Coordinates of C-alpha atoms in Angstrom, one line a residue:
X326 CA -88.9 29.7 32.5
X327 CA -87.5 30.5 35.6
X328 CA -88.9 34.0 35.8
X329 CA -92.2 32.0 35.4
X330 CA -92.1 29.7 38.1
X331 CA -89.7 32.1 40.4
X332 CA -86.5 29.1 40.5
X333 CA -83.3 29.7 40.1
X334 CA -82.8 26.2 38.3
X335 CA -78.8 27.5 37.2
X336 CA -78.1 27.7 41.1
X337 CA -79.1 24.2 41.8
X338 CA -76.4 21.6 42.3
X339 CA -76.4 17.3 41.7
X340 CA -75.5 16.4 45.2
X341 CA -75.8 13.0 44.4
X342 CA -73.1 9.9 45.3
X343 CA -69.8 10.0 43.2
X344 CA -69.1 6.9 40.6
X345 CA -67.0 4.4 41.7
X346 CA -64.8 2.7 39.3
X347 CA -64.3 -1.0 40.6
X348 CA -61.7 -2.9 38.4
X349 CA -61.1 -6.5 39.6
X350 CA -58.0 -8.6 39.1
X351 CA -59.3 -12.3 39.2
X352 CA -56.3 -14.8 39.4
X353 CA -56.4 -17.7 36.8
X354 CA -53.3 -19.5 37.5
X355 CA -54.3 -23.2 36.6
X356 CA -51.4 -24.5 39.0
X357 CA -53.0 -22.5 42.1
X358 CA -56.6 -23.2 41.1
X359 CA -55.6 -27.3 40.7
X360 CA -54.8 -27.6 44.4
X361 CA -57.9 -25.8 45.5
X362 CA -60.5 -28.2 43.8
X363 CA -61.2 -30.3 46.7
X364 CA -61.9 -26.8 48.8
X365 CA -63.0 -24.0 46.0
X366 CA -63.2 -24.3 42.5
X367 CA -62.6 -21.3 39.7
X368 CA -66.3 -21.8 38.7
X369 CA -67.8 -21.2 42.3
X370 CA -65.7 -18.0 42.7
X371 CA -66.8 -17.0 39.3
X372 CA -70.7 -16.8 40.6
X373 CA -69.8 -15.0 43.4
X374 CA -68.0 -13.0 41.6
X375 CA -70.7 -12.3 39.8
X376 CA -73.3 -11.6 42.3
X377 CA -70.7 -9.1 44.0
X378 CA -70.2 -6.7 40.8
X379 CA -74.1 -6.7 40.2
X380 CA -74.4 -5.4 43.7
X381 CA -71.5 -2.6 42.7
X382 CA -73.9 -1.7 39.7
X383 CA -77.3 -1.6 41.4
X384 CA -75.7 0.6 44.3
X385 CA -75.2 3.6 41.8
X386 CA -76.6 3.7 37.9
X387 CA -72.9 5.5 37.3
X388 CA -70.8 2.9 39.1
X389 CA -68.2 1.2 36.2
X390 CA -66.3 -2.0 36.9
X391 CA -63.3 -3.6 34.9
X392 CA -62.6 -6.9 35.1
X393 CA -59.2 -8.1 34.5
X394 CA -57.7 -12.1 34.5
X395 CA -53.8 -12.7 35.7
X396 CA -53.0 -15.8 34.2
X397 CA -49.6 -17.9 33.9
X398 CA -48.1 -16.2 30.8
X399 CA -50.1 -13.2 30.1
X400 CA -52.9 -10.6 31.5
X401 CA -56.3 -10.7 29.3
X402 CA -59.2 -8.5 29.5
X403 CA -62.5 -9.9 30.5
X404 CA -64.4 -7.1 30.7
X405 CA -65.0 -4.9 29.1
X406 CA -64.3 -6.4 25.9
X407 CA -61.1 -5.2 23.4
X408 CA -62.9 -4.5 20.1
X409 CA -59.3 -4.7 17.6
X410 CA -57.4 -7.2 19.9
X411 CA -57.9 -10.6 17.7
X412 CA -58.1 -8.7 14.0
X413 CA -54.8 -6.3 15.1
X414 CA -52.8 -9.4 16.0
X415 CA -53.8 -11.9 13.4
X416 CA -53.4 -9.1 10.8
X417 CA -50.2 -8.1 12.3
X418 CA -50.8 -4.4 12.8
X419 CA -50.1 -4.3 15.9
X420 CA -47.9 -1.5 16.5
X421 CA -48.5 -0.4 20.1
X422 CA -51.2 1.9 19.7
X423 CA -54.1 2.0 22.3
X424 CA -56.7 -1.2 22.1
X425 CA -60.1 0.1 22.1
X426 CA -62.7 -1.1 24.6
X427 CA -66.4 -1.6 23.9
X428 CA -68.7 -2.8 25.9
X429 CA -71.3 -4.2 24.2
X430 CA -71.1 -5.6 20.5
X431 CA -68.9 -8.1 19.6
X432 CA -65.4 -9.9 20.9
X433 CA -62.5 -9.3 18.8
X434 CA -61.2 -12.1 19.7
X435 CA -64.1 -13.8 17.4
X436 CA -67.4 -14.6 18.1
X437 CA -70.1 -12.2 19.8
X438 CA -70.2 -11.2 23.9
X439 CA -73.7 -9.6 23.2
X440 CA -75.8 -11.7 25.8
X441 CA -78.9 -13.8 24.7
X442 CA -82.6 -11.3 25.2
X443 CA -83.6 -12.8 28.3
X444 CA -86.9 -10.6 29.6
X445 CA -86.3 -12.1 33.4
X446 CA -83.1 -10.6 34.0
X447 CA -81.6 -7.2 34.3
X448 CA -79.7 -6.5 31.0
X449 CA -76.6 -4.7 31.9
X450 CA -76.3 -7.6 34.6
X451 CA -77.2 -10.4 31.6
X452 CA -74.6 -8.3 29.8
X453 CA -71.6 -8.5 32.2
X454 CA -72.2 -11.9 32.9
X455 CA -72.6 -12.9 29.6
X456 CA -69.0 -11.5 28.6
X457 CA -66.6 -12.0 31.8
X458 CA -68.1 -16.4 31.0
X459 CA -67.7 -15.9 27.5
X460 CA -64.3 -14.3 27.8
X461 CA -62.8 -16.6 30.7
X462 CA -64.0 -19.7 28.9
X463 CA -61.6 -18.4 25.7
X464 CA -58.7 -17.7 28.1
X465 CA -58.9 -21.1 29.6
X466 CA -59.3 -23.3 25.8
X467 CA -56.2 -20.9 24.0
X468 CA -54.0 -22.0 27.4
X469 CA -51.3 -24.5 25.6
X470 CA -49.0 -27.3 27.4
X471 CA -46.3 -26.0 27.0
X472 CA -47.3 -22.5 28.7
X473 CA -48.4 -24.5 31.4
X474 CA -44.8 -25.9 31.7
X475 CA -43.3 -22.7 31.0
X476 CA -43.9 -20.7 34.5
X477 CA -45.8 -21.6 37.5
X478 CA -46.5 -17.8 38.6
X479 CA -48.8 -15.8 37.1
X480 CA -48.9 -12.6 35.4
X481 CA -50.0 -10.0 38.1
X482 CA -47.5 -7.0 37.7
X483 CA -49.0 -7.1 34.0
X484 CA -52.7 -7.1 35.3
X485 CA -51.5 -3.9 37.7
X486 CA -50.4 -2.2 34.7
X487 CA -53.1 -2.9 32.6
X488 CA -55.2 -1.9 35.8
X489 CA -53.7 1.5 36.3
X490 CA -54.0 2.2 32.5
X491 CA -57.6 1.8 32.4
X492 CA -58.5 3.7 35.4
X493 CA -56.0 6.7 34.0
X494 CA -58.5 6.9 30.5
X495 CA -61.5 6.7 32.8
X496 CA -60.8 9.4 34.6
X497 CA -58.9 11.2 31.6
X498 CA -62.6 10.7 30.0
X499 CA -64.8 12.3 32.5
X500 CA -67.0 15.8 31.7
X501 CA -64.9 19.0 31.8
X502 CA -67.0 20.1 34.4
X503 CA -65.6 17.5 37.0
X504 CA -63.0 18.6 39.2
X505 CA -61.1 14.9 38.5
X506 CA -60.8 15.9 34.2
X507 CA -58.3 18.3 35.6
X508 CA -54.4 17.2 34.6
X509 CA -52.3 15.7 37.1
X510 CA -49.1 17.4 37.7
X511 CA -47.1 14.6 38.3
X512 CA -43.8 16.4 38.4
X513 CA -45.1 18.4 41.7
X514 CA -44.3 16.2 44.6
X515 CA -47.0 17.8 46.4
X516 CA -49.9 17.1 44.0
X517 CA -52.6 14.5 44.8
X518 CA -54.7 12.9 41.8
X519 CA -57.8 14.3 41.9
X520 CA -60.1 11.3 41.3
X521 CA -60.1 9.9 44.9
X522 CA -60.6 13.2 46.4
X523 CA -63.9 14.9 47.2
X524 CA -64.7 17.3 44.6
X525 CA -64.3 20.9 44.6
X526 CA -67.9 22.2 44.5
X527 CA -68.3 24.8 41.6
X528 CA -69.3 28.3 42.6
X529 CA -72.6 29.3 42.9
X530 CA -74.5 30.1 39.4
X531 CA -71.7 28.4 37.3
X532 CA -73.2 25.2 36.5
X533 CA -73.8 21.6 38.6
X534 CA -71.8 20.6 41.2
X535 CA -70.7 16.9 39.1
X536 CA -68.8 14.5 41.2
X537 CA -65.7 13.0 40.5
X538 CA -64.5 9.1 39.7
X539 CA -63.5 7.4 42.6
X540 CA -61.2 4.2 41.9
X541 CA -60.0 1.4 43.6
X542 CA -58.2 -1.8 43.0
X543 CA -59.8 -5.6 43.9
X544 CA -57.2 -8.3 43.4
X545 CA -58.4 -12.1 44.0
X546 CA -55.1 -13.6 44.8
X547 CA -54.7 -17.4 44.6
X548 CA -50.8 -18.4 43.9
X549 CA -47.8 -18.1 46.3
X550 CA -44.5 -15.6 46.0
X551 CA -44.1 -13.4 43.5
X552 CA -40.4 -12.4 43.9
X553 CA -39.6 -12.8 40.3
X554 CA -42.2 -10.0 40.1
X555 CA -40.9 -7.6 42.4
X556 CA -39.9 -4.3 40.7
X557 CA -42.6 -3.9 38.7
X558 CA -45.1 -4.8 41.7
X559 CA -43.7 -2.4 43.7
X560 CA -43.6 0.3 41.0
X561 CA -47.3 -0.3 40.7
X562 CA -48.2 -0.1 44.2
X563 CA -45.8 3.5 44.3
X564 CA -48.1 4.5 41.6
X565 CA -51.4 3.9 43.2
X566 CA -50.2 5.5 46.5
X567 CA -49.5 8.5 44.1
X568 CA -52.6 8.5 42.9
X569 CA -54.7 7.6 46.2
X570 CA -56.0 4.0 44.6
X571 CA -56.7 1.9 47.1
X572 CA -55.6 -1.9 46.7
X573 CA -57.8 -4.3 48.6
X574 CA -56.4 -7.9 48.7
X575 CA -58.6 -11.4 49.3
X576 CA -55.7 -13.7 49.2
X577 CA -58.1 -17.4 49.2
X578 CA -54.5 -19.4 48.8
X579 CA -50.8 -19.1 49.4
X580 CA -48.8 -16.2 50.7
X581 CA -47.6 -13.3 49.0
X582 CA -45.6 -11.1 51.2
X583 CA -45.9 -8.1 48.2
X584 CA -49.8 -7.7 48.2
X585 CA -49.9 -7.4 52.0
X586 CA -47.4 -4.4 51.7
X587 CA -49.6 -3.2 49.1
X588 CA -52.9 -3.2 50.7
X589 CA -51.1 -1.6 53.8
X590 CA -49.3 1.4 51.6
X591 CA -52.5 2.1 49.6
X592 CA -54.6 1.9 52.6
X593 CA -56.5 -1.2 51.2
X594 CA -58.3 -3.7 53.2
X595 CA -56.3 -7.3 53.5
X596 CA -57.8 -10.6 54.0
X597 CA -56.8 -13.8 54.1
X598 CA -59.3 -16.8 53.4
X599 CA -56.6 -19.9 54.9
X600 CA -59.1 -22.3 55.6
X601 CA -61.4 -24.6 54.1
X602 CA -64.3 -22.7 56.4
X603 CA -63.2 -19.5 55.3
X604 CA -63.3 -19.8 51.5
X605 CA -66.6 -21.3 52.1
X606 CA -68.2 -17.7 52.7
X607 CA -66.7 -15.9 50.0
X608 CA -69.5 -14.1 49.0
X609 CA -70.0 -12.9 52.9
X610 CA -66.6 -11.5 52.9
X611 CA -66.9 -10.1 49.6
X612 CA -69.9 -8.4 50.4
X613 CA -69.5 -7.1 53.7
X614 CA -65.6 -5.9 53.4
X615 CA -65.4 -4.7 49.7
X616 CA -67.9 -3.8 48.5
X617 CA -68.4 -0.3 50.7
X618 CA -66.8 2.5 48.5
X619 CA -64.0 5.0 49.4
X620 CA -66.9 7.6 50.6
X621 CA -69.1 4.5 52.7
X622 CA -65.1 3.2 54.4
X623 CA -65.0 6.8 56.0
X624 CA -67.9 6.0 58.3
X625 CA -66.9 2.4 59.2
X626 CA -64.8 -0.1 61.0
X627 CA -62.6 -1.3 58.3
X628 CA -61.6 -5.3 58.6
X629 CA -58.5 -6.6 58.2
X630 CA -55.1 -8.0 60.0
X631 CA -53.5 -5.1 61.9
X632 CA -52.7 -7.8 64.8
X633 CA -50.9 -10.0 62.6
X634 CA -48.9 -7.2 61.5
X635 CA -47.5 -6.4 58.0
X636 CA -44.4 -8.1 56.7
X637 CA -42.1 -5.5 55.5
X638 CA -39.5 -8.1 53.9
X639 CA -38.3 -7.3 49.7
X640 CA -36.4 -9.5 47.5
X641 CA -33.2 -9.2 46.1
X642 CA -32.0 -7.7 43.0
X643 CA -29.6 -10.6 42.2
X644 CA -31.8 -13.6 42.5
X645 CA -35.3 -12.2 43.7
X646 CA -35.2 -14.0 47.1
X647 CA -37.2 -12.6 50.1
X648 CA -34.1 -11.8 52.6
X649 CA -34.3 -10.6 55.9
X650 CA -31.2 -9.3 56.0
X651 CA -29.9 -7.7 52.7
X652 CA -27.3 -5.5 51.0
X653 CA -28.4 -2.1 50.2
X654 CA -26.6 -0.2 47.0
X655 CA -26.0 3.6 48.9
X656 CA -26.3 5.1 45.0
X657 CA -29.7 3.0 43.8
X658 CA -30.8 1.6 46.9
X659 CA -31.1 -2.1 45.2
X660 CA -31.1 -4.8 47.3
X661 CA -28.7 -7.9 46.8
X662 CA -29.2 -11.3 49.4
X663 CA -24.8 -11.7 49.0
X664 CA -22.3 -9.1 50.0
X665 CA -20.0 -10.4 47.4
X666 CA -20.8 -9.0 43.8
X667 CA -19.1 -9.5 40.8
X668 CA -16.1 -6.7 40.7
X669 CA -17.7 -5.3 43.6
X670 CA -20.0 -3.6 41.3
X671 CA -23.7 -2.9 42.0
X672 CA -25.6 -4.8 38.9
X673 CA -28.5 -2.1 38.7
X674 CA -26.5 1.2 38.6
X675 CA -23.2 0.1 38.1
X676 CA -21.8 1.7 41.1
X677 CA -18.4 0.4 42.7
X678 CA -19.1 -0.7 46.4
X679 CA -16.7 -1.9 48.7
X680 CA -16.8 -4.1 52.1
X681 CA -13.9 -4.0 53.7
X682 CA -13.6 -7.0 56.4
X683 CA -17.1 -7.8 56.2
X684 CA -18.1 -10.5 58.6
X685 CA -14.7 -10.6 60.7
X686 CA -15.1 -10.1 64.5
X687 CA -13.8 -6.9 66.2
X688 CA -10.1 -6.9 67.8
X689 CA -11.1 -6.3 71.2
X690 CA -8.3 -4.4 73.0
X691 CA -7.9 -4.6 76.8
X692 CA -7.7 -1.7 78.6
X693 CA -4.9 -1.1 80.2
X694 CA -4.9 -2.1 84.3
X695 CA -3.8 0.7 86.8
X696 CA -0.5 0.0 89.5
X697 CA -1.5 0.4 92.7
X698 CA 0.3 2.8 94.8
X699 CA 1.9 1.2 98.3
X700 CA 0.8 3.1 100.9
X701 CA 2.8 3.1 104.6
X702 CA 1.2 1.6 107.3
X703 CA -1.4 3.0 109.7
X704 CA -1.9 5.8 106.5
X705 CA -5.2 4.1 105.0
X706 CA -6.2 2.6 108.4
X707 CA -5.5 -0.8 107.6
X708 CA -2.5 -1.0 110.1
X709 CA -2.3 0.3 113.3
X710 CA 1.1 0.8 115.2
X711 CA 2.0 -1.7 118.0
X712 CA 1.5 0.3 121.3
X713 CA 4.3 -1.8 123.2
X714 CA 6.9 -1.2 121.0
X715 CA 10.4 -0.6 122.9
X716 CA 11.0 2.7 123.8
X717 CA 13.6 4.4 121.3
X718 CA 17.3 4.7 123.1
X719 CA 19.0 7.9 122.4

């Protein structure tokens, strides 16, 4: 056929935009979302939620999104859907194995998520919707009392994990023909993950030039500190700096000291929404700040708060209390808020440190004054001889 027409169809290459893999972490914590009813409720952020990830999908056919819920005792999916979560765990089969994800069908945690046939809307749209509702309203009914009482935070460093995990298959999953299927090395300190980078074009004659899956993080952050979260935050945030991941942050409540440094390692986009005017055009900020991919930032003014500046405090390892002024292990480098440990022994690695006279002001020693010499008169010019002295008698 191509001697027919005279094209060299095997030379051709797909130029076309990468995927984008958007994978949202929505924050459910009941506490957080009970003082914000006066200002914004879970259910309006829900719909403009929703109106954001069908603009993600109608930007590229290709574009994936992964929807994730951080909630006050756990991390649940929302979508896309676990197919064996409800039948592993009633059964009791559970054994750590990987969870498999559908995205259509039906919920395993009972009932279906396939969406109504609704001729006037977009299916995969209808589809989306349909499952994140169906899923969050099954989240909030199973949510006890007593887990309530329990713990006040919510579950993020779980969501992050969960996060990283999915976009790790997703990328794991592509074509052999992407430059992103290739393995990363991650015991070469010099390696960078191949996902977020532009893709190697192939050489000429050896097949289409297919784009790679580009990732980034979303997290909607309503509740305050998360110091009882620290390590496993930070490990996250290590991980997606590793891996070029991007963490955007739209804190709408509180103050979280640990998702500012995040945004600012990853080179993610932080915003906060502290008033009652702010949170009032969510879907403005959602729509002009994040949605833009990795490929789209390169080309524009990126908002955020570099005025403000970045606060660079941690927490302890003792009592996970954001210090200003800590105690660093030299072995581990763990951070303790109280210079006096039990046995003087770091409770991380175990390592005996000492602090001699911490706290005690320096002896000041006084230097020494210097004797001055008695000069004669009239030598330094300070005396001068009297002129009508007596004559000397031999």
């Amino acid at each position: 056929m191509n001697e027919v027409d005279a094209t060299g169809r095997s030379g051709q290459r797909d130029d076309g935009e990468a995927p984008s893999l958007l994978t949202i972490i929505l924050d459910t914590n009941p506490h957080a979302w009970a003082l914000l009813e006066d200002s914004l409720s879970l259910q309006k952020v829900v719909v403009n939620l929703l109106v954001f990830i069908n603009a993600h999908i109608a930007i590229n056919h290709a574009n994936r999104v992964a929807v994730i819920a951080s909630h006050s005792e756990r991390a649940e999916w929302l979508y896309p859907t676990p197919l064996q979560a409800h039948s592993a765990t009633a059964n009791g089969t559970s054994n750590g194995e990987d969870v498999e994800m559908m995205d259509d069908g039906t919920a395993g945690s009972g009932g279906p998520v396939r969406p109504p046939d609704d001729a006037n809307k977009y299916r995969p749209f209808a589809h989306i919707e349909h499952a994140i509702t169906t899923n969050l309203r099954r989240l909030v009914e199973s949510t006890s009392p007593d887990a309530l009482q329990s713990t006040p935070a919510t579950m993020m460093a779980g969501a992050l994990t969960r996060a990283l995990a999915y976009i790790s298959k997703q990328t794991a999953s592509l074509p052999s023909g992407s430059s992103s299927a290739q393995q990363f090395n991650y015991s070469d300190p010099s390696s960078v993950a191949g996902g977020n980078e532009a893709s190697a074009s192939s050489a000429a004659g050896s097949g289409p030039n297919i784009s790679g899956l580009t990732s980034r993080l979303l997290i909607l952050s309503v509740s305050g500190d998360l110091a009882n979260q620290y390590i496993p935050i930070m490990n996250s945030i290590f991980a997606c700096q590793r891996l070029s991941i991007p963490i955007d942050i739209l804190k709408i409540s509180g103050d979280t000291i640990f998702l500012q440094q995040a945004a600012d390692a990853t080179g993610g986009i932080y915003l906060s929404l502290s008033t009652p005017e702010l949170r009032a055009g969510l879907l403005q900020f959602l729509m002009q700040a994040y949605l833009p991919d990795l490929a789209a930032r390169r080309h524009l003014i990126l908002p955020g708060e570099g005025d403000s500046g970045v606060d660079f405090r941690a927490a302890c390892f003792c009592h996970r209390r954001i210090v200003d002024i800590g105690f660093v292990c030299s072995i581990c480098l763990s951070i303790f808020c109280e210079p006096s440990l039990h046995d003087n022994t770091c409770l991380t690695c175990g390592s005996y440190l000492q602090m001699t006279n911490y706290g005690q002001k320096p002896a000041v020693v006084p230097k020494p004054k210097k004797k001055k010499k008695k000069r004669a008169p009239g030598m330094d010019g300070s005396g001068t001889p009297d002129s009508r002295a007596a004559t000397p008698m031999p």
